[in-house]
Amino acid sequence: MLRQIIGQAKKHPSLIPLFIFIGAGGTGAALYVMRLALFNPDVSWDRKNNPEPWNKLGPNDQYKFYSVNVDYSKLKKEGPDF
C-alpha cells in the first residue's frame, strides 16, 4: 500500500499535500484516542486495585485536554470525602 502511495505521489505531485494532511490527521486522532485510554479518569484498567479512579482526583488535578478560563492550581475542594 505504501508503494502505491509513493507511486501516485511520483505520478501526481499535487497529491503530496493531501497525503501529508491525511496522515497527520490519522496520527493525531490515534494519539488522542491513546491519551484518552491511558490518562482519562473515566477509564479503569485495574478494577481490583483501583475500581473508581475518578474518586482519587483532587480539585486541582487537570484532566481536560485544554481549559480556557480555569486555573486548576487555585481551586479548592467543595465536597465530602467518599
mmCIF file of N, CA and C in Angstrom:
data_model
loop_
_atom_site.group_PDB
_atom_site.id
_atom_site.type_symbol
_atom_site.label_atom_id
_atom_site.label_comp_id
_atom_site.label_asym_id
_atom_site.label_seq_id
_atom_site.Cartn_x
_atom_site.Cartn_y
_atom_site.Cartn_z
ATOM 1 N N MET A 1 0.816 -1.184 0.000
ATOM 2 C CA MET A 1 0.000 0.000 0.000
ATOM 3 C C MET A 1 0.866 1.257 0.000
ATOM 4 N N LEU A 2 1.947 1.208 0.770
ATOM 5 C CA LEU A 2 2.847 2.355 0.805
ATOM 6 C C LEU A 2 3.505 2.545 -0.561
ATOM 7 N N ARG A 3 3.764 1.455 -1.249
ATOM 8 C CA ARG A 3 4.360 1.543 -2.580
ATOM 9 C C ARG A 3 3.401 2.227 -3.558
ATOM 10 N N GLN A 4 2.103 1.949 -3.420
ATOM 11 C CA GLN A 4 1.108 2.598 -4.281
ATOM 12 C C GLN A 4 1.026 4.103 -3.998
ATOM 13 N N ILE A 5 1.088 4.468 -2.730
ATOM 14 C CA ILE A 5 1.032 5.886 -2.376
ATOM 15 C C ILE A 5 2.241 6.624 -2.935
ATOM 16 N N ILE A 6 3.411 6.016 -2.816
ATOM 17 C CA ILE A 6 4.626 6.651 -3.352
ATOM 18 C C ILE A 6 4.556 6.733 -4.873
ATOM 19 N N GLY A 7 4.030 5.688 -5.512
ATOM 20 C CA GLY A 7 3.874 5.711 -6.965
ATOM 21 C C GLY A 7 2.908 6.796 -7.422
ATOM 22 N N GLN A 8 1.801 6.949 -6.701
ATOM 23 C CA GLN A 8 0.842 8.004 -7.045
ATOM 24 C C GLN A 8 1.440 9.389 -6.805
ATOM 25 N N ALA A 9 2.237 9.522 -5.751
ATOM 26 C CA ALA A 9 2.860 10.814 -5.469
ATOM 27 C C ALA A 9 3.875 11.176 -6.546
ATOM 28 N N LYS A 10 4.556 10.187 -7.118
ATOM 29 C CA LYS A 10 5.509 10.470 -8.194
ATOM 30 C C LYS A 10 4.788 10.847 -9.488
ATOM 31 N N LYS A 11 3.653 10.194 -9.751
ATOM 32 C CA LYS A 11 2.898 10.498 -10.973
ATOM 33 C C LYS A 11 2.153 11.820 -10.860
ATOM 34 N N HIS A 12 1.598 12.077 -9.687
ATOM 35 C CA HIS A 12 0.796 13.281 -9.468
ATOM 36 C C HIS A 12 1.331 14.016 -8.235
ATOM 37 N N PRO A 13 2.305 14.901 -8.385
ATOM 38 C CA PRO A 13 2.899 15.576 -7.224
ATOM 39 C C PRO A 13 1.922 16.479 -6.472
ATOM 40 N N SER A 14 0.811 16.836 -7.091
ATOM 41 C CA SER A 14 -0.156 17.682 -6.397
ATOM 42 C C SER A 14 -0.894 16.924 -5.292
ATOM 43 N N LEU A 15 -0.765 15.591 -5.260
ATOM 44 C CA LEU A 15 -1.411 14.792 -4.211
ATOM 45 C C LEU A 15 -0.583 14.727 -2.923
ATOM 46 N N ILE A 16 0.660 15.186 -2.959
ATOM 47 C CA ILE A 16 1.536 15.096 -1.793
ATOM 48 C C ILE A 16 0.949 15.832 -0.580
ATOM 49 N N PRO A 17 0.444 17.079 -0.716
ATOM 50 C CA PRO A 17 -0.161 17.719 0.466
ATOM 51 C C PRO A 17 -1.367 16.952 1.008
ATOM 52 N N LEU A 18 -2.139 16.338 0.132
ATOM 53 C CA LEU A 18 -3.276 15.544 0.580
ATOM 54 C C LEU A 18 -2.812 14.368 1.432
ATOM 55 N N PHE A 19 -1.775 13.661 0.978
ATOM 56 C CA PHE A 19 -1.243 12.538 1.742
ATOM 57 C C PHE A 19 -0.680 12.998 3.081
ATOM 58 N N ILE A 20 -0.040 14.152 3.106
ATOM 59 C CA ILE A 20 0.537 14.676 4.345
ATOM 60 C C ILE A 20 -0.569 15.003 5.344
ATOM 61 N N PHE A 21 -1.618 15.717 4.903
ATOM 62 C CA PHE A 21 -2.679 16.103 5.822
ATOM 63 C C PHE A 21 -3.510 14.913 6.285
ATOM 64 N N ILE A 22 -3.765 13.958 5.409
ATOM 65 C CA ILE A 22 -4.490 12.747 5.808
ATOM 66 C C ILE A 22 -3.667 11.951 6.821
ATOM 67 N N GLY A 23 -2.375 11.828 6.583
ATOM 68 C CA GLY A 23 -1.501 11.121 7.521
ATOM 69 C C GLY A 23 -1.414 11.827 8.863
ATOM 70 N N ALA A 24 -1.297 13.158 8.853
ATOM 71 C CA ALA A 24 -1.216 13.916 10.099
ATOM 72 C C ALA A 24 -2.536 13.826 10.865
ATOM 73 N N GLY A 25 -3.657 13.883 10.176
ATOM 74 C CA GLY A 25 -4.951 13.759 10.843
ATOM 75 C C GLY A 25 -5.146 12.389 11.465
ATOM 76 N N GLY A 26 -4.787 11.354 10.748
ATOM 77 C CA GLY A 26 -4.902 9.996 11.293
ATOM 78 C C GLY A 26 -3.977 9.778 12.480
ATOM 79 N N THR A 27 -2.762 10.306 12.399
ATOM 80 C CA THR A 27 -1.821 10.186 13.510
ATOM 81 C C THR A 27 -2.315 10.958 14.728
ATOM 82 N N GLY A 28 -2.825 12.170 14.506
ATOM 83 C CA GLY A 28 -3.349 12.968 15.615
ATOM 84 C C GLY A 28 -4.542 12.304 16.279
ATOM 85 N N ALA A 29 -5.432 11.729 15.478
ATOM 86 C CA ALA A 29 -6.597 11.042 16.037
ATOM 87 C C ALA A 29 -6.170 9.817 16.851
ATOM 88 N N ALA A 30 -5.208 9.067 16.342
ATOM 89 C CA ALA A 30 -4.733 7.886 17.069
ATOM 90 C C ALA A 30 -4.059 8.274 18.381
ATOM 91 N N LEU A 31 -3.265 9.342 18.374
ATOM 92 C CA LEU A 31 -2.612 9.793 19.600
ATOM 93 C C LEU A 31 -3.626 10.298 20.625
ATOM 94 N N TYR A 32 -4.673 10.973 20.171
ATOM 95 C CA TYR A 32 -5.690 11.471 21.084
ATOM 96 C C TYR A 32 -6.486 10.328 21.718
ATOM 97 N N VAL A 33 -6.817 9.329 20.935
ATOM 98 C CA VAL A 33 -7.531 8.169 21.476
ATOM 99 C C VAL A 33 -6.644 7.426 22.474
ATOM 100 N N MET A 34 -5.347 7.340 22.183
ATOM 101 C CA MET A 34 -4.425 6.698 23.107
ATOM 102 C C MET A 34 -4.323 7.506 24.405
ATOM 103 N N ARG A 35 -4.307 8.837 24.314
ATOM 104 C CA ARG A 35 -4.276 9.688 25.503
ATOM 105 C C ARG A 35 -5.536 9.491 26.338
ATOM 106 N N LEU A 36 -6.688 9.419 25.688
ATOM 107 C CA LEU A 36 -7.933 9.188 26.414
ATOM 108 C C LEU A 36 -7.925 7.830 27.113
ATOM 109 N N ALA A 37 -7.415 6.825 26.459
ATOM 110 C CA ALA A 37 -7.412 5.481 27.038
ATOM 111 C C ALA A 37 -6.446 5.369 28.209
ATOM 112 N N LEU A 38 -5.351 6.123 28.181
ATOM 113 C CA LEU A 38 -4.348 5.980 29.230
ATOM 114 C C LEU A 38 -4.511 6.949 30.391
ATOM 115 N N PHE A 39 -4.973 8.168 30.133
ATOM 116 C CA PHE A 39 -4.946 9.198 31.169
ATOM 117 C C PHE A 39 -6.313 9.714 31.596
ATOM 118 N N ASN A 40 -7.384 9.276 30.987
ATOM 119 C CA ASN A 40 -8.700 9.753 31.364
ATOM 120 C C ASN A 40 -9.144 9.055 32.650
ATOM 121 N N PRO A 41 -9.651 9.805 33.633
ATOM 122 C CA PRO A 41 -10.054 9.156 34.878
ATOM 123 C C PRO A 41 -11.309 8.301 34.742
ATOM 124 N N ASP A 42 -12.030 8.396 33.645
ATOM 125 C CA ASP A 42 -13.217 7.575 33.448
ATOM 126 C C ASP A 42 -12.874 6.148 33.023
ATOM 127 N N VAL A 43 -11.639 5.908 32.627
ATOM 128 C CA VAL A 43 -11.222 4.585 32.165
ATOM 129 C C VAL A 43 -10.487 3.882 33.295
ATOM 130 N N SER A 44 -10.919 2.687 33.626
ATOM 131 C CA SER A 44 -10.295 1.916 34.692
ATOM 132 C C SER A 44 -9.701 0.638 34.105
ATOM 133 N N TRP A 45 -8.388 0.561 34.060
ATOM 134 C CA TRP A 45 -7.714 -0.626 33.533
ATOM 135 C C TRP A 45 -7.486 -1.657 34.641
ATOM 136 N N ASP A 46 -7.413 -1.213 35.892
ATOM 137 C CA ASP A 46 -7.145 -2.099 37.012
ATOM 138 C C ASP A 46 -8.331 -2.032 37.969
ATOM 139 N N ARG A 47 -9.288 -2.911 37.799
ATOM 140 C CA ARG A 47 -10.514 -2.851 38.594
ATOM 141 C C ARG A 47 -10.335 -3.397 40.008
ATOM 142 N N LYS A 48 -9.341 -4.230 40.225
ATOM 143 C CA LYS A 48 -9.149 -4.802 41.563
ATOM 144 C C LYS A 48 -8.520 -3.791 42.517
ATOM 145 N N ASN A 49 -7.452 -3.130 42.098
ATOM 146 C CA ASN A 49 -6.734 -2.212 42.980
ATOM 147 C C ASN A 49 -7.287 -0.796 42.962
ATOM 148 N N ASN A 50 -7.905 -0.400 41.867
ATOM 149 C CA ASN A 50 -8.403 0.971 41.743
ATOM 150 C C ASN A 50 -9.735 0.958 40.992
ATOM 151 N N PRO A 51 -10.830 0.536 41.634
ATOM 152 C CA PRO A 51 -12.090 0.383 40.906
ATOM 153 C C PRO A 51 -12.743 1.710 40.516
ATOM 154 N N GLU A 52 -12.468 2.768 41.252
ATOM 155 C CA GLU A 52 -13.067 4.069 40.953
ATOM 156 C C GLU A 52 -11.977 5.151 40.932
ATOM 157 N N PRO A 53 -11.226 5.265 39.845
ATOM 158 C CA PRO A 53 -10.104 6.211 39.821
ATOM 159 C C PRO A 53 -10.538 7.666 39.841
ATOM 160 N N TRP A 54 -11.770 7.955 39.488
ATOM 161 C CA TRP A 54 -12.229 9.348 39.472
ATOM 162 C C TRP A 54 -12.394 9.892 40.888
ATOM 163 N N ASN A 55 -12.500 9.029 41.893
ATOM 164 C CA ASN A 55 -12.619 9.499 43.271
ATOM 165 C C ASN A 55 -11.283 9.959 43.848
ATOM 166 N N LYS A 56 -10.178 9.552 43.249
ATOM 167 C CA LYS A 56 -8.862 9.932 43.755
ATOM 168 C C LYS A 56 -8.354 11.237 43.164
ATOM 169 N N LEU A 57 -9.125 11.850 42.278
ATOM 170 C CA LEU A 57 -8.699 13.123 41.701
ATOM 171 C C LEU A 57 -8.913 14.250 42.699
ATOM 172 N N GLY A 58 -7.920 15.093 42.828
ATOM 173 C CA GLY A 58 -8.051 16.263 43.675
ATOM 174 C C GLY A 58 -8.712 17.395 42.899
ATOM 175 N N PRO A 59 -9.094 18.451 43.592
ATOM 176 C CA PRO A 59 -9.739 19.568 42.888
ATOM 177 C C PRO A 59 -8.778 20.343 42.000
ATOM 178 N N ASN A 60 -7.475 20.179 42.213
ATOM 179 C CA ASN A 60 -6.525 20.916 41.379
ATOM 180 C C ASN A 60 -5.847 20.023 40.341
ATOM 181 N N ASP A 61 -6.387 18.842 40.073
ATOM 182 C CA ASP A 61 -5.875 17.976 39.007
ATOM 183 C C ASP A 61 -6.568 18.317 37.697
ATOM 184 N N GLN A 62 -5.778 18.613 36.691
ATOM 185 C CA GLN A 62 -6.355 18.925 35.380
ATOM 186 C C GLN A 62 -6.380 17.649 34.552
ATOM 187 N N TYR A 63 -7.565 17.216 34.195
ATOM 188 C CA TYR A 63 -7.699 16.031 33.351
ATOM 189 C C TYR A 63 -8.282 16.365 31.993
ATOM 190 N N LYS A 64 -8.715 17.596 31.801
ATOM 191 C CA LYS A 64 -9.184 18.009 30.490
ATOM 192 C C LYS A 64 -7.991 18.286 29.589
ATOM 193 N N PHE A 65 -8.202 18.140 28.296
ATOM 194 C CA PHE A 65 -7.111 18.365 27.348
ATOM 195 C C PHE A 65 -6.720 19.830 27.303
ATOM 196 N N TYR A 66 -7.712 20.719 27.293
ATOM 197 C CA TYR A 66 -7.439 22.148 27.197
ATOM 198 C C TYR A 66 -8.502 22.892 27.992
ATOM 199 N N SER A 67 -8.081 23.806 28.821
ATOM 200 C CA SER A 67 -9.001 24.588 29.620
ATOM 201 C C SER A 67 -8.730 26.066 29.382
ATOM 202 N N VAL A 68 -9.751 26.799 28.997
ATOM 203 C CA VAL A 68 -9.569 28.194 28.604
ATOM 204 C C VAL A 68 -9.496 29.120 29.808
ATOM 205 N N ASN A 69 -10.490 29.060 30.687
ATOM 206 C CA ASN A 69 -10.614 30.057 31.737
ATOM 207 C C ASN A 69 -10.336 29.547 33.151
ATOM 208 N N VAL A 70 -10.021 28.288 33.328
ATOM 209 C CA VAL A 70 -9.894 27.725 34.665
ATOM 210 C C VAL A 70 -8.427 27.516 35.006
ATOM 211 N N ASP A 71 -8.011 28.057 36.159
ATOM 212 C CA ASP A 71 -6.679 27.798 36.684
ATOM 213 C C ASP A 71 -6.819 26.733 37.765
ATOM 214 N N TYR A 72 -6.438 25.513 37.452
ATOM 215 C CA TYR A 72 -6.672 24.383 38.341
ATOM 216 C C TYR A 72 -5.832 24.444 39.614
ATOM 217 N N SER A 73 -4.741 25.190 39.608
ATOM 218 C CA SER A 73 -3.906 25.247 40.807
ATOM 219 C C SER A 73 -4.558 26.058 41.922
ATOM 220 N N LYS A 74 -5.553 26.886 41.625
ATOM 221 C CA LYS A 74 -6.188 27.724 42.630
ATOM 222 C C LYS A 74 -7.544 27.202 43.100
ATOM 223 N N LEU A 75 -7.979 26.065 42.603
ATOM 224 C CA LEU A 75 -9.271 25.525 43.002
ATOM 225 C C LEU A 75 -9.190 24.871 44.380
ATOM 226 N N LYS A 76 -10.290 24.934 45.124
ATOM 227 C CA LYS A 76 -10.370 24.311 46.440
ATOM 228 C C LYS A 76 -11.469 23.261 46.436
ATOM 229 N N LYS A 77 -11.367 22.317 47.319
ATOM 230 C CA LYS A 77 -12.320 21.224 47.403
ATOM 231 C C LYS A 77 -13.648 21.726 47.962
ATOM 232 N N GLU A 78 -14.760 21.283 47.352
ATOM 233 C CA GLU A 78 -16.086 21.734 47.773
ATOM 234 C C GLU A 78 -17.019 20.566 48.053
ATOM 235 N N GLY A 79 -16.532 19.515 48.642
ATOM 236 C CA GLY A 79 -17.412 18.389 48.897
ATOM 237 C C GLY A 79 -16.820 17.422 49.890
ATOM 238 N N PRO A 80 -17.593 16.432 50.300
ATOM 239 C CA PRO A 80 -17.108 15.464 51.298
ATOM 240 C C PRO A 80 -16.212 14.422 50.661
ATOM 241 N N ASP A 81 -15.443 13.744 51.503
ATOM 242 C CA ASP A 81 -14.638 12.610 51.057
ATOM 243 C C ASP A 81 -15.502 11.357 51.054
ATOM 244 N N PHE A 82 -15.338 10.537 50.042
ATOM 245 C CA PHE A 82 -16.071 9.285 49.959
ATOM 246 C C PHE A 82 -15.130 8.130 50.117
#
